[in-house]
Short mmCIF file of C-alpha atoms and ligand atoms in Angstrom, two decimals:
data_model
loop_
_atom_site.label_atom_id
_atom_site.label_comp_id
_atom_site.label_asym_id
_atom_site.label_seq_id
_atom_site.Cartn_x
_atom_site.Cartn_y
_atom_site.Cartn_z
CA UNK A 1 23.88 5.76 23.68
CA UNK A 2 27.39 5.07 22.86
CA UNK A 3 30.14 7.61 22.56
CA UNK A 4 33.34 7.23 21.26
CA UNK A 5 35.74 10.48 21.17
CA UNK A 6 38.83 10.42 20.03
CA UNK A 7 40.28 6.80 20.79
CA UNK A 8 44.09 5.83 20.55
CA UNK A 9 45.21 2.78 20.90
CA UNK A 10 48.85 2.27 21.04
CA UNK A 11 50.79 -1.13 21.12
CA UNK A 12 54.24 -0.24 21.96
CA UNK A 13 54.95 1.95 19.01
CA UNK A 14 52.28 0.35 16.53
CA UNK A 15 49.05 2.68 16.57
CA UNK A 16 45.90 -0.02 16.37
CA UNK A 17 43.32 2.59 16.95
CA UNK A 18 43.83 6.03 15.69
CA UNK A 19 41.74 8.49 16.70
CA UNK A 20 38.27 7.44 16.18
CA UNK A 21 35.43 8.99 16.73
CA UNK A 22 31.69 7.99 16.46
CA UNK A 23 28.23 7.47 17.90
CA UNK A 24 25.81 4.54 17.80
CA UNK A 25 22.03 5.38 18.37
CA UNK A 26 19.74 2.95 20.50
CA UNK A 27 17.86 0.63 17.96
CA UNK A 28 19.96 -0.44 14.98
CA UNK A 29 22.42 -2.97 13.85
CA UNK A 30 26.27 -1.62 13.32
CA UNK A 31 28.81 -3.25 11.93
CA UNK A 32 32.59 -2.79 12.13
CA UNK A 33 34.14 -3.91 8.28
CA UNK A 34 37.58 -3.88 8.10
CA UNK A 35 40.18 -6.28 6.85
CA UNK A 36 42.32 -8.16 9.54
CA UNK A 37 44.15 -5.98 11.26
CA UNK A 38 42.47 -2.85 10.86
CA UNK A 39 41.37 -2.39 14.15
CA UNK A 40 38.14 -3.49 14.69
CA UNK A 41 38.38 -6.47 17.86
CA UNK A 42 40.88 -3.39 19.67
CA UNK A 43 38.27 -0.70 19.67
CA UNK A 44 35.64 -3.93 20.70
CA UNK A 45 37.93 -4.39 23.51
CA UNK A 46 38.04 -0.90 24.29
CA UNK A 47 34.23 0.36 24.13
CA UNK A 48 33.67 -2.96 26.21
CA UNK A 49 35.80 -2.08 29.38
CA UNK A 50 38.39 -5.49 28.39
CA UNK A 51 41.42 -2.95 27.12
CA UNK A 52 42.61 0.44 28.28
CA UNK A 53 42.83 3.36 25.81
CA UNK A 54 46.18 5.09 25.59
CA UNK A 55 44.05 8.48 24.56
CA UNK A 56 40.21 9.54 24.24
CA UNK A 57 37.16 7.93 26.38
CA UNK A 58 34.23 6.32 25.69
CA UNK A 59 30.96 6.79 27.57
CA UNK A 60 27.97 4.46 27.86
CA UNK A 61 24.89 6.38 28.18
CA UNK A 62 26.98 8.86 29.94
CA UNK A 63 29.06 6.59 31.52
CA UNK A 64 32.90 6.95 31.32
CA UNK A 65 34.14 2.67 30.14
CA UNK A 66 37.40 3.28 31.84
CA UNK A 67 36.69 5.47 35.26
CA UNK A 68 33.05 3.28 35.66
CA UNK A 69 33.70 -0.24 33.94
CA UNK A 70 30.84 -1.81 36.22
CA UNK A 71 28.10 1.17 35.73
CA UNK A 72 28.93 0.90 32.05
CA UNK A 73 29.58 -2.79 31.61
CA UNK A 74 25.64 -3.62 32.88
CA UNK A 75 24.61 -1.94 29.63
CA UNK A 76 26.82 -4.54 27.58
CA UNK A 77 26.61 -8.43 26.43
CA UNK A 78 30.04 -9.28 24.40
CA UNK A 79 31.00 -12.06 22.38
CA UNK A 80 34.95 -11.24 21.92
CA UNK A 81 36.64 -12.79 19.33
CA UNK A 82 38.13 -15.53 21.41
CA UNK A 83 34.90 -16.02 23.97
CA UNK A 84 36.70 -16.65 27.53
CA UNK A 85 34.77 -20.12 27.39
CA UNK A 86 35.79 -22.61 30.56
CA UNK A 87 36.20 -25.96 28.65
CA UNK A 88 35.82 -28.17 31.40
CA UNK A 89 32.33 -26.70 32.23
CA UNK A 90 29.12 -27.33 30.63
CA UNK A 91 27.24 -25.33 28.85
CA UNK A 92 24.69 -24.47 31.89
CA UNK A 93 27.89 -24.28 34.44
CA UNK A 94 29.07 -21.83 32.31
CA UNK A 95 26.49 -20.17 31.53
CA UNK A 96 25.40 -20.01 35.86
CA UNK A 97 29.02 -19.04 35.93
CA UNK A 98 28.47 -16.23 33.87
CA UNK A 99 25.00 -14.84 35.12
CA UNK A 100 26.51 -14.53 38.46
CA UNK A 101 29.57 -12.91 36.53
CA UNK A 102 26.86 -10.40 35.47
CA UNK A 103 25.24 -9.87 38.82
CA UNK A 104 21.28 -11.48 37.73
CA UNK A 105 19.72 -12.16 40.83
CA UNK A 106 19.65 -15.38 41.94
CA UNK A 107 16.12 -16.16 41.55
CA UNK A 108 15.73 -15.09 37.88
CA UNK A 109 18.93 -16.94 36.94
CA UNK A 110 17.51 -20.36 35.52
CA UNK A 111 14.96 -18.78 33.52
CA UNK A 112 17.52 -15.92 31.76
CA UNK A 113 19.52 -18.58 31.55
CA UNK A 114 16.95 -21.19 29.84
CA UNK A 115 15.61 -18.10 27.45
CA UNK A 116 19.72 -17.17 26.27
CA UNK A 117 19.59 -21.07 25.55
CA UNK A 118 16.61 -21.26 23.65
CA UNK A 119 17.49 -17.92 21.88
CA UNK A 120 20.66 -19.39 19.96
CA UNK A 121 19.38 -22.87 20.12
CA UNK A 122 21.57 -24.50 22.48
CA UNK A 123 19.56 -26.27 25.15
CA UNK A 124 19.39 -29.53 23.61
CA UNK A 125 23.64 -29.16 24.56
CA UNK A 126 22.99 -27.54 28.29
CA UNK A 127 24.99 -31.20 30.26
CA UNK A 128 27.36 -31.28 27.45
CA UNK A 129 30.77 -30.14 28.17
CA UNK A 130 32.12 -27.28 25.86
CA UNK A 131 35.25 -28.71 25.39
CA UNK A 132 33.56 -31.63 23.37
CA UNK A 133 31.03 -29.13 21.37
CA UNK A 134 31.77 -28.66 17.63
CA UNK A 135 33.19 -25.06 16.68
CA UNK A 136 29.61 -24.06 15.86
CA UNK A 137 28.21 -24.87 19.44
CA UNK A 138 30.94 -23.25 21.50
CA UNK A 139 30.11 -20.27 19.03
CA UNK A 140 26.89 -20.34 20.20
CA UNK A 141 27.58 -20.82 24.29
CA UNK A 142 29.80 -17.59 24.07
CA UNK A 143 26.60 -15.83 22.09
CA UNK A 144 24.17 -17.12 24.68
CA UNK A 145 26.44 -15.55 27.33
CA UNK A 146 26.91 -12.21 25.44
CA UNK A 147 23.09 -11.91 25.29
CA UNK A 148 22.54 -13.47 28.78
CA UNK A 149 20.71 -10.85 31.22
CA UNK A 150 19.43 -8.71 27.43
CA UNK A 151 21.14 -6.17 28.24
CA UNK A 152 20.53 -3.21 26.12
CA UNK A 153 23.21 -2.99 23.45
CA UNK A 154 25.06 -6.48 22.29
CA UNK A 155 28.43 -6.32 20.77
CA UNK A 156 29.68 -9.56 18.62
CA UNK A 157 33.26 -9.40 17.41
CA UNK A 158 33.25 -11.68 13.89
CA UNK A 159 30.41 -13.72 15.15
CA UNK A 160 30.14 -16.14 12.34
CA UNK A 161 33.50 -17.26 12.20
CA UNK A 162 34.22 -21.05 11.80
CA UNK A 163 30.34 -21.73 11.00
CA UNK A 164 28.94 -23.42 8.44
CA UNK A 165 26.37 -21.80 6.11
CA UNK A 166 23.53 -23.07 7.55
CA UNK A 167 25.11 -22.00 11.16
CA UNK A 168 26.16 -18.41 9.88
CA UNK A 169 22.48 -18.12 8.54
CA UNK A 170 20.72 -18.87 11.73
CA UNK A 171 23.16 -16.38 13.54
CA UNK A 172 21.70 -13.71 11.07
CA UNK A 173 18.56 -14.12 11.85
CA UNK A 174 19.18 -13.96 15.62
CA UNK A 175 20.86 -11.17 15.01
CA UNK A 176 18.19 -9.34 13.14
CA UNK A 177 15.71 -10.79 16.17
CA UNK A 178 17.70 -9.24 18.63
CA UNK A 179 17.79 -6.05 17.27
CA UNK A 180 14.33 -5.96 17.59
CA UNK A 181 15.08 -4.77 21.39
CA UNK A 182 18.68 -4.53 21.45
CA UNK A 183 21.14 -2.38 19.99
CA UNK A 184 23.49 -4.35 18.44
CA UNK A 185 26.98 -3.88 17.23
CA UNK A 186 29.28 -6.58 15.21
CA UNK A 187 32.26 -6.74 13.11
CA UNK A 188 33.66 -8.49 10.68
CA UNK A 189 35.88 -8.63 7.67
CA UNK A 190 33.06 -10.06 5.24
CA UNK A 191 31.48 -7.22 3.03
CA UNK A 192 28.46 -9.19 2.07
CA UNK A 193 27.61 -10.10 5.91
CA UNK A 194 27.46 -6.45 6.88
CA UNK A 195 25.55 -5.22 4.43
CA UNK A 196 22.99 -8.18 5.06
CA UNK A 197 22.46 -7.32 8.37
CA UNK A 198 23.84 -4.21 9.69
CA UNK A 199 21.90 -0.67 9.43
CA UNK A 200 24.67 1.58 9.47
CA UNK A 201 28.42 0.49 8.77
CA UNK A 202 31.40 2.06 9.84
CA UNK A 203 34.58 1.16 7.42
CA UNK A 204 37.55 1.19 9.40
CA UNK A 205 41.31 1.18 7.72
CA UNK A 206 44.44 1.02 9.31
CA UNK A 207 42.74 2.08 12.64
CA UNK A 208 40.62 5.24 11.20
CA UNK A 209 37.28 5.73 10.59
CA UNK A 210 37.11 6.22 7.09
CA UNK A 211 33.42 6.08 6.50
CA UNK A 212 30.35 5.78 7.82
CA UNK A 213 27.03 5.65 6.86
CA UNK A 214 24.07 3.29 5.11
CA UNK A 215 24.66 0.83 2.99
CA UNK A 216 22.80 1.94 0.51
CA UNK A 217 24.57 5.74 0.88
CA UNK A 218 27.83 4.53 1.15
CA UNK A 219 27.33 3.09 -2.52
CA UNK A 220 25.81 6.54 -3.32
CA UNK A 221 27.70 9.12 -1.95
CA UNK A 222 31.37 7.05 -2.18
CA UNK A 223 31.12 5.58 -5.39
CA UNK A 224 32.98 6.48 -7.94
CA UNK A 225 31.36 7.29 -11.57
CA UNK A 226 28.58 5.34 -13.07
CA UNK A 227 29.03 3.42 -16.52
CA UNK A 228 26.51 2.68 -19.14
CA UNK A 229 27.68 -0.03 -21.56
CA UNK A 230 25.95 -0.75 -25.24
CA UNK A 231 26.09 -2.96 -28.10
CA UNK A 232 25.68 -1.58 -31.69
CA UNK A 233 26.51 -2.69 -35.04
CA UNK A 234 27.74 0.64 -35.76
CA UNK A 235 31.49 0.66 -35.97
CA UNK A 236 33.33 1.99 -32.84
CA UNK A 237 34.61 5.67 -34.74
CA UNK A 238 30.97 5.59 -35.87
CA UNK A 239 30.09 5.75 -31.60
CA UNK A 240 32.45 8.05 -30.61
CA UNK A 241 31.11 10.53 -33.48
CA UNK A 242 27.44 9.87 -32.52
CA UNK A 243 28.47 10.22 -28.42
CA UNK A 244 31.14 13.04 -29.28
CA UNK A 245 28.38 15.74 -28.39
CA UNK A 246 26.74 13.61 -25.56
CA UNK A 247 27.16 16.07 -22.48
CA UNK A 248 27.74 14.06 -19.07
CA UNK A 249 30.21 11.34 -20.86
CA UNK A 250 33.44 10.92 -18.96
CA UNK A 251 35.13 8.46 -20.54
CA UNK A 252 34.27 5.95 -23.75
CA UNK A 253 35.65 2.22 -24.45
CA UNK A 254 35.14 0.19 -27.08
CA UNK A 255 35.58 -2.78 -28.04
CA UNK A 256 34.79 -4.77 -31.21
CA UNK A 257 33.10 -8.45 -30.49
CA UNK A 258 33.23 -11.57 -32.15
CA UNK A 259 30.25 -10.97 -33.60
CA UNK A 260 31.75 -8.28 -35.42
CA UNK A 261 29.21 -5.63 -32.99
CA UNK A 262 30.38 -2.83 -31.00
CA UNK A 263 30.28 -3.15 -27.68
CA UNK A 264 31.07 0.70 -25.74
CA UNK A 265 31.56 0.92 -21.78
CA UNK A 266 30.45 4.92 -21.17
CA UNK A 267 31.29 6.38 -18.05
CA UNK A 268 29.40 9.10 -17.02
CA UNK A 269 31.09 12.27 -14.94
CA UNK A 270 29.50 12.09 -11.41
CA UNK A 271 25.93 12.20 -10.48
CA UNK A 272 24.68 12.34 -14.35
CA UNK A 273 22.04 10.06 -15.77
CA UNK A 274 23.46 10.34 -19.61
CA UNK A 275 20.82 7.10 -20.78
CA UNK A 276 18.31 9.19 -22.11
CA UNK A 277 20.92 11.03 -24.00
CA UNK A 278 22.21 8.47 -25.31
CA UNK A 279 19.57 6.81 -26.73
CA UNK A 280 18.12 9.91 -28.14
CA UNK A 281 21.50 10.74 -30.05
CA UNK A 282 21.79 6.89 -31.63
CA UNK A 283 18.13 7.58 -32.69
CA UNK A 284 19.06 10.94 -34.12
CA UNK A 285 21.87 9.16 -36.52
CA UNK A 286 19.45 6.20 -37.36
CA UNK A 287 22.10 3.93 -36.10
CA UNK A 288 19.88 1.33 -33.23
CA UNK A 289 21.26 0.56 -29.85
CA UNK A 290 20.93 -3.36 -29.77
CA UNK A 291 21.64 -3.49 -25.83
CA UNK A 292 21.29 -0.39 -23.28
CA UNK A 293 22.29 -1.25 -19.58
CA UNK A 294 23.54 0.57 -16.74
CA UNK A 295 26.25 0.00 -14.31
CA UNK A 296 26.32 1.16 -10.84
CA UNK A 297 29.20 1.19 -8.26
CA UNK A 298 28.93 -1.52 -5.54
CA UNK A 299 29.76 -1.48 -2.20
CA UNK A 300 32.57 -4.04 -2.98
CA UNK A 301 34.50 -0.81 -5.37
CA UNK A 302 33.53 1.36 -2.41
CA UNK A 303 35.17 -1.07 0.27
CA UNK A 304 38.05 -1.93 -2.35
CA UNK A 305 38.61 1.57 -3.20
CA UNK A 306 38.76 2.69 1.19
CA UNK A 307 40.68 0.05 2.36
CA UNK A 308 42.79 -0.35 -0.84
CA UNK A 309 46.21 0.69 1.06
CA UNK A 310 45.24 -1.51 3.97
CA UNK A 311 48.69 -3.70 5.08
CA UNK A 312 46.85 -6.72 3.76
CA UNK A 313 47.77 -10.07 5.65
CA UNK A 314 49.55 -13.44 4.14
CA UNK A 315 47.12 -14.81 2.47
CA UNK A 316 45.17 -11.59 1.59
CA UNK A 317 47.19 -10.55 -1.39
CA UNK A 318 44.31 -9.72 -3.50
CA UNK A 319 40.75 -9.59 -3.86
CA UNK A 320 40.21 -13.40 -5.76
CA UNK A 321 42.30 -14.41 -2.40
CA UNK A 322 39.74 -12.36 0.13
CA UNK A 323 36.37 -14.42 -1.79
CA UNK A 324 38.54 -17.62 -1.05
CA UNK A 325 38.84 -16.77 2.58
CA UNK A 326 35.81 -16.10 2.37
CA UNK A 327 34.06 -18.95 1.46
CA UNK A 328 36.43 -21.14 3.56
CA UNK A 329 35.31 -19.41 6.79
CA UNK A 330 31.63 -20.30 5.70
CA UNK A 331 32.44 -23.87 5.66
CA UNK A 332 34.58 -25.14 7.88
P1 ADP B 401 41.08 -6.54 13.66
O1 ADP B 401 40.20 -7.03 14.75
O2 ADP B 401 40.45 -5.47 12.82
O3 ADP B 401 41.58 -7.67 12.82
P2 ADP B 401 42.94 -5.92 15.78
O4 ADP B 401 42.26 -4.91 16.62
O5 ADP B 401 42.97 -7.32 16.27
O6 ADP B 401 42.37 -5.84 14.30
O7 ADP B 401 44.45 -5.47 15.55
C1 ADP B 401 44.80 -4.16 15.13
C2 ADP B 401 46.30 -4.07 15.04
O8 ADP B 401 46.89 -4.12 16.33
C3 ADP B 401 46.95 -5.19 14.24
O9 ADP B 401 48.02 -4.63 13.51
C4 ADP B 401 47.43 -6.15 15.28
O10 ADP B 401 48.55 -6.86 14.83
C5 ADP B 401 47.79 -5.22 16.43
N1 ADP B 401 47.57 -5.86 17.75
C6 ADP B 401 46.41 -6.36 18.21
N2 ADP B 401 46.56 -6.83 19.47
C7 ADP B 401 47.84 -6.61 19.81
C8 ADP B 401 48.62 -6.86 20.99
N3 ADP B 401 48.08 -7.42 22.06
N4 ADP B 401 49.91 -6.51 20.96
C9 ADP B 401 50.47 -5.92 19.89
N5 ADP B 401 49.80 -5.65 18.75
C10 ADP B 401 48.50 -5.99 18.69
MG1 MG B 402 39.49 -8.90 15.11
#
């Protein structure tokens, strides 16, 4: 449906886009994830027909973006990261405004245009002009736009920005609606909002693709070892002789608690499952395992670990300073 081969994007001397290539399948939710600056709102730009490439194409079911911008643009509804929103217009001007934009016939205008506002709960704001609308509301005129007309695949650059919880969880849900028909594409910078709603995510760092896949694979194939961690009262030489012929053990920590108990962080070499082994050798030396759990790697480590190098913003400095920015953007 989409095609992206090899994309450069070059501003000045500074390469934003470097050679990406991917495709996105009719039906699913993808999201972008990427710290700022990584790339994600230039390639947005880009597969939407708003920037030229400096190298590579992209076609829209076949389409070429940049030889047939109208042919592929009537496939496309885009919120960009600053919506082009006309403040002195209300929310139905604009929204007319934009349905002609998009070439919907005259005569099916007010109803597209009533269904876009009912869709992201706006029509209660239709006479209101946008430049008096709360950040949250002029979020949601530039969504009813994008999806205005339903066109087939729907591309949302940070959509939840600036909203409040409550906000950024009714724009999930519409999200996951749409996809129901739609194809949908968004990005963002927030981990925990792609994996909620997107299918598939592509990581991007520094303007490269550097992964791409399910969630739930990404955490699979890209994480690093598992760990299995353990309480005893055994003492911690006693462990390491009990583990010593363990096969599958990476690494062993210990560490002695208040309590005066062991407590042993085990990390297994790749794809092993050493719990079994474990528990069978403590048995073996009559010494008993008070606690047993196992520790996977998380998508965070995975997203860490990719994007680790990233030139990280002011303000991004580290990863307690990411959560912060975070949780501001979800209630502002
Ligand atoms: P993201 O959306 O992932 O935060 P962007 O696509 O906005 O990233 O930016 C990618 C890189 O390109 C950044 O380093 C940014 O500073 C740079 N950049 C973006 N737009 C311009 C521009 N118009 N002129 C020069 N540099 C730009
Ligand atoms: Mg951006």
């Amino acid at each position: 449906m989409i095609e992206v081969r090899n994309l450069v994007k070059k501003y000045g001397t500074h390469l934003a886009v470097d050679h990406l290539d991917f495709k996105i399948e009719s039906g699913r939710i993808y999201g972008f994830l990427g710290p700022n600056g990584a790339g994600k709102s230039t390639t947005m730009n880009i597969m939407t027909g708003y920037l030229g490439a400096t190298e590579g194409e992209v076609l829209i079911d076949g389409h070429d973006i940049l030889k047939e911008p109208e042919e592929a643009k009537k496939h496309i509804g885009y919120l960009p990261e600053q919506p082009p929103l006309y403040t002195d217009m209300t929310v139905r001007e604009y929204l007319e405004f934009a349905a002609e934009l998009k070439g919907i016939p005259r005569k099916n205008r007010a109803e597209q245009i009533t269904e876009a506002e009912k869709l992201v709960k706006i029509k209660e704001t239709e006479h209101r002009l946008i430049k008096n609308l709360s950040k949250g509301y002029r979020q949601r005129a530039g969504l009813a736009q994008a999806v205005l007309g339903f066109p087939e695949i729907i591309i949302l650059d940070e959509p939840t920005v600036g909203l409040d919880p409550k906000q950024i969880i009714e724009i999930r849900q519409l999200i996951r609606k749409l996809s129901k028909k739609h194809t949908v594409i968004l990005s963002s910078h927030i981990l925990a909002e792609v994996r909620e709603v997107c299918d598939h995510i592509l990581i991007i760092s520094k303007g490269k693709l550097v992964a791409s896949d399910t969630p739930d694979n990404l955490e699979k194939e890209l994480g690093e070892h598992d760990q299995v961690e353990l309480e005893t009262d055994a003492q911690p030489s006693e462990v390491r002789l009990i583990l010593k012929n363990v096969p599958g053990i990476e690494r062993i920590e210990t560490q002695v608690n208040n309590d005066g108990r062991t407590w042993a962080k085990i990390t297994e070499k790749k794809g092993e499952d050493i719990r079994e082994r474990v528990f069978l050798a403590f048995a073996g030396a009559r010494v008993p395992l008070l606690t047993m759990k196992a520790t996977g790697t998380t998508l965070e480590d995975v997203f860490m670990q990719l994007t680790q190098n990233d030139a990280v913003p002011e303000g991004f400095a580290d990863q307690a300073k990411w959560e912060e920015v975070e949780t501001d953007a979800g209630s502002l």
